[in-house]
Coordinates of C-alpha atoms in Angstrom, one line a residue:
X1 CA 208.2 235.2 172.1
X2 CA 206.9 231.6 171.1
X3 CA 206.1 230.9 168.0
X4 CA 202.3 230.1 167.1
X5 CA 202.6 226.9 166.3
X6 CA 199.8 226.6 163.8
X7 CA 201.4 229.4 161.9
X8 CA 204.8 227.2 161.6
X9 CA 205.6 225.5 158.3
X10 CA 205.1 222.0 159.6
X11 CA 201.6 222.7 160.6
X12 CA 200.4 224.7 157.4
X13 CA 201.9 221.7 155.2
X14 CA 199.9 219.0 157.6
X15 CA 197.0 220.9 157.1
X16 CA 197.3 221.1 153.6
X17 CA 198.1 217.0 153.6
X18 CA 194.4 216.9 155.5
X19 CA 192.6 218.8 153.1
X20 CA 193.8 216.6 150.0
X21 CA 193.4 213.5 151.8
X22 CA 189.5 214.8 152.8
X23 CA 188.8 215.9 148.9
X24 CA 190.0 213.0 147.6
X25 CA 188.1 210.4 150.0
X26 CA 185.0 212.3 148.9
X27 CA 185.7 212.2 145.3
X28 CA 186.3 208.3 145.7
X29 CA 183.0 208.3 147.7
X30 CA 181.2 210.4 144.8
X31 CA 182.4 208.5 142.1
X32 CA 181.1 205.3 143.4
X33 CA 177.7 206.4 144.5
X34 CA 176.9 208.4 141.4
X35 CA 178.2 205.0 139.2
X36 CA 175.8 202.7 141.3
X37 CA 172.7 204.9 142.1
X38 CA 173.1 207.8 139.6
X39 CA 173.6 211.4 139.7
X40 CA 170.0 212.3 141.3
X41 CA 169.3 209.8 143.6
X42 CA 172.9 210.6 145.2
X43 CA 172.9 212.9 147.9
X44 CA 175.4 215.3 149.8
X45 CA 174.6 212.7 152.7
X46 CA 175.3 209.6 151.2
X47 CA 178.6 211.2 149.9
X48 CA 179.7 212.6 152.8
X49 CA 178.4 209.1 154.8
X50 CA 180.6 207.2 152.7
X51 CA 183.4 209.4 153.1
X52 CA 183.3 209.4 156.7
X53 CA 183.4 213.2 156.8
X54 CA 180.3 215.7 157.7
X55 CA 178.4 217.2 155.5
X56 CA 179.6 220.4 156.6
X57 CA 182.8 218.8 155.7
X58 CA 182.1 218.0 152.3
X59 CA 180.4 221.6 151.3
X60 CA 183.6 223.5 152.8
X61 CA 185.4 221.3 150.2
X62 CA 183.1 221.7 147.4
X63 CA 180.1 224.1 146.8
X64 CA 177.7 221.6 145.4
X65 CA 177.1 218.2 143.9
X66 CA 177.4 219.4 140.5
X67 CA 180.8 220.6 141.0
X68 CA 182.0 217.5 142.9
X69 CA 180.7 215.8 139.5
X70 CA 182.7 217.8 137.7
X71 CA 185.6 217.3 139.6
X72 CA 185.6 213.3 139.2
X73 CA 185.1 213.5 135.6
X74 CA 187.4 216.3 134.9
X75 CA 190.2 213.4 136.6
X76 CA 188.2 210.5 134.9
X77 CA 188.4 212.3 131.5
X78 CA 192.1 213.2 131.6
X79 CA 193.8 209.9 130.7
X80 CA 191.2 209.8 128.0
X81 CA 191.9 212.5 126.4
X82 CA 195.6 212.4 126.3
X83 CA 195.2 208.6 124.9
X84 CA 193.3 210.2 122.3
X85 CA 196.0 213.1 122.0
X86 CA 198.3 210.6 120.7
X87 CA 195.9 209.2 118.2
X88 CA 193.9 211.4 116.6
X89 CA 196.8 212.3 114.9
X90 CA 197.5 208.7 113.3
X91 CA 193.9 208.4 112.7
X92 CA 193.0 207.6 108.6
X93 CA 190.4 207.3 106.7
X94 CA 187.6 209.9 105.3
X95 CA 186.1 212.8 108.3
X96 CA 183.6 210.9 109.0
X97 CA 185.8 207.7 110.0
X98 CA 188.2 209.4 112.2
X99 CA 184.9 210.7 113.9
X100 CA 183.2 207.2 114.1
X101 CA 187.1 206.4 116.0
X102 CA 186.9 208.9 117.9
X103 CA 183.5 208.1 119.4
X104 CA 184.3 204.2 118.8
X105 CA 187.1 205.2 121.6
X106 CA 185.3 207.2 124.0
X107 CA 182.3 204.4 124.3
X108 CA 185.0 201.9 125.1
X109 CA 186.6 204.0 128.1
X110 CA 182.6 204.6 129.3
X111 CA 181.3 201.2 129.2
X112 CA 182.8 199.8 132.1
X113 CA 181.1 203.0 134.3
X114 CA 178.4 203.8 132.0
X115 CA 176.5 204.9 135.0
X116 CA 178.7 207.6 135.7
X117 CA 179.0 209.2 132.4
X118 CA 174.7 208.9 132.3
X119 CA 175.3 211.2 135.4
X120 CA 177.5 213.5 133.5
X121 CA 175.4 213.7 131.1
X122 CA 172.2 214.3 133.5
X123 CA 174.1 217.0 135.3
X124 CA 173.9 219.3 132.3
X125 CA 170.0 219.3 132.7
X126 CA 170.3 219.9 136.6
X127 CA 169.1 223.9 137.7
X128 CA 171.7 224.0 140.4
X129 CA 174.9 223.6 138.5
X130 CA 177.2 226.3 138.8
X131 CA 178.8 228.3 135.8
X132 CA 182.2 227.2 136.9
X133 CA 181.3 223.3 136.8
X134 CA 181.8 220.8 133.6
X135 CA 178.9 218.8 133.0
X136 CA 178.5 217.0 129.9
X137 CA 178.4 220.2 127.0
X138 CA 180.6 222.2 128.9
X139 CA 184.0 219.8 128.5
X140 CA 186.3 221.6 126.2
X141 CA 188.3 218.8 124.9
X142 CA 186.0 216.9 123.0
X143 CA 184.5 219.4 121.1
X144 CA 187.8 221.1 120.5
X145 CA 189.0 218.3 119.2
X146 CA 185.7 217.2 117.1
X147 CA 186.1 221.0 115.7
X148 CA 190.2 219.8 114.6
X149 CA 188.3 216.7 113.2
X150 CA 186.4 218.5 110.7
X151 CA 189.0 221.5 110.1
X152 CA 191.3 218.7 108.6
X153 CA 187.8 217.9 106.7
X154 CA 187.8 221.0 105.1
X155 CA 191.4 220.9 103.8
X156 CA 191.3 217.1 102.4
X157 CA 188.0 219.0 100.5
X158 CA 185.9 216.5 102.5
X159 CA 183.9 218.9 104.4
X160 CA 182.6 222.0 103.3
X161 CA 183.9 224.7 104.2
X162 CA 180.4 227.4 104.1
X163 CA 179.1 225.1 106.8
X164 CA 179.1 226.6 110.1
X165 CA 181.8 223.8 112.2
X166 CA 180.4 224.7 115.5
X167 CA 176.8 223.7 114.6
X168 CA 178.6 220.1 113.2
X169 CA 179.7 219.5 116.4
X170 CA 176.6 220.3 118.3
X171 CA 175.0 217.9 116.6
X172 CA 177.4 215.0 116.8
X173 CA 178.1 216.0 120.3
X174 CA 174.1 215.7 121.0
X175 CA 173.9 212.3 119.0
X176 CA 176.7 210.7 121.1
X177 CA 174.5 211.8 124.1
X178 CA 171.6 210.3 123.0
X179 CA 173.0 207.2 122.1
X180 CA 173.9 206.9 125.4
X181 CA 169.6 206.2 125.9
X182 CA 170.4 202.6 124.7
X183 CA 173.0 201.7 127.7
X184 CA 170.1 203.7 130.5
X185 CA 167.4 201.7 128.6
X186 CA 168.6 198.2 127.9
X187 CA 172.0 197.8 129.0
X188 CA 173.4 198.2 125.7
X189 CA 177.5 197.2 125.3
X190 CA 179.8 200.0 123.5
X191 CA 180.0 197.9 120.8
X192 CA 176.3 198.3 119.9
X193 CA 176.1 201.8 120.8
X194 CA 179.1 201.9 118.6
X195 CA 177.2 200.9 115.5
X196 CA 174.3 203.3 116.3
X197 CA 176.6 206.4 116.7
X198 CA 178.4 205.3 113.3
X199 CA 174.8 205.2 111.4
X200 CA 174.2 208.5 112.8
X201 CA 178.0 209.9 112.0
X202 CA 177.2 208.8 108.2
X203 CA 173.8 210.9 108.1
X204 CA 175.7 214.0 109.7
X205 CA 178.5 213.3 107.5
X206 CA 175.8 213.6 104.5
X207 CA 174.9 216.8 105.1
X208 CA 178.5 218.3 105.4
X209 CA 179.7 216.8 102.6
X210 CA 180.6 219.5 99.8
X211 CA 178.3 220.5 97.6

């Protein structure tokens, strides 16, 4: 009997080259399009225009623009946070100035596509994002390692330890979104978003000082 040739090994691993190559042209695609027009004004069309694919194409590879965001930012993110990984650890200074580096750090990596973290940030407000996507609120890392920040806080006795940790990093992780109004606003640079986010570090850091 012949073999069904689509069945063969060949076939299922040329198949499986297809469906990489297809996700990853309309990541590329997505990634540009939300960093020049932004998150809303980007469409399935436009993405799947760009990625010379249909849209048919592009919502058998994802289930909605939400969770193709998530997907470039999950990849975008990654080198970030293993960079940071390797420094946290090294980082000196009271709580509050290993969380002004820590932020210092992340504004750097944004400001060159500022655009496209403004859309990550605006996909956390958007009604159609699924449970299993990542917008801005929903990425582990930072707040995990925010939360590591201020457990080393409590143990140099520079944090107190009654406060409630979680609701420390809700707000810092709010004020580092917010800053981010300066860069949609008026173009600002890292730098000076830098010096806004440390202003507001210090008055968080008042409050979580021990009494």
């Amino acid at each position: 009997m012949k073999a069904d040739v689509g069945s063969q090994p060949g076939a299922l691993g040329a198949r499986d080259r297809q469906r990489a190559a297809t996700r990853e042209r309309v990541l590329n695609a997505a990634r540009e399009l939300f960093d020049e027009a932004g998150y809303q004004a980007t469409t399935i069309r436009q993405i799947a225009s760009r990625a010379g694919v249909s849209v048919g194409t592009v919502f058998t590879t994802f289930p909605s623009k939400s969770s193709i965001l998530s997907q470039v930012m999950q990849d975008r993110l990654g080198p970030l946070y293993a960079e940071l990984d390797h420094v946290a650890p090294l980082l000196r200074g009271s709580t509050a100035d290993r969380l002004r580096s820590i932020f210092a750090i992340h504004f750097a990596f944004e400001a060159p596509r500022v655009r496209l973290f403004l859309a990550h940030i605006a996909a956390a407000y958007d009604p159609d994002t699924l449970p299993s996507d990542r917008p801005y609120g929903r990425t582990p890392r930072l707040k995990e390692m925010i939360c590591e920040c201020l457990a080393k806080g409590v143990a140099a006795g520079d944090v107190d330890p009654a406060l409630d940790r979680q609701e420390i990093t809700d707000l810092l992780m709010a004020a580092y979104a917010w800053t981010y109004r300066l860069a949609a606003g008026r173009g600002a640079s890292s730098e000076e978003m830098t010096t806004v986010m440390d202003r507001q570090i210090g008055l968080i850091a008042a409050g979580f000082l021990p009494r």
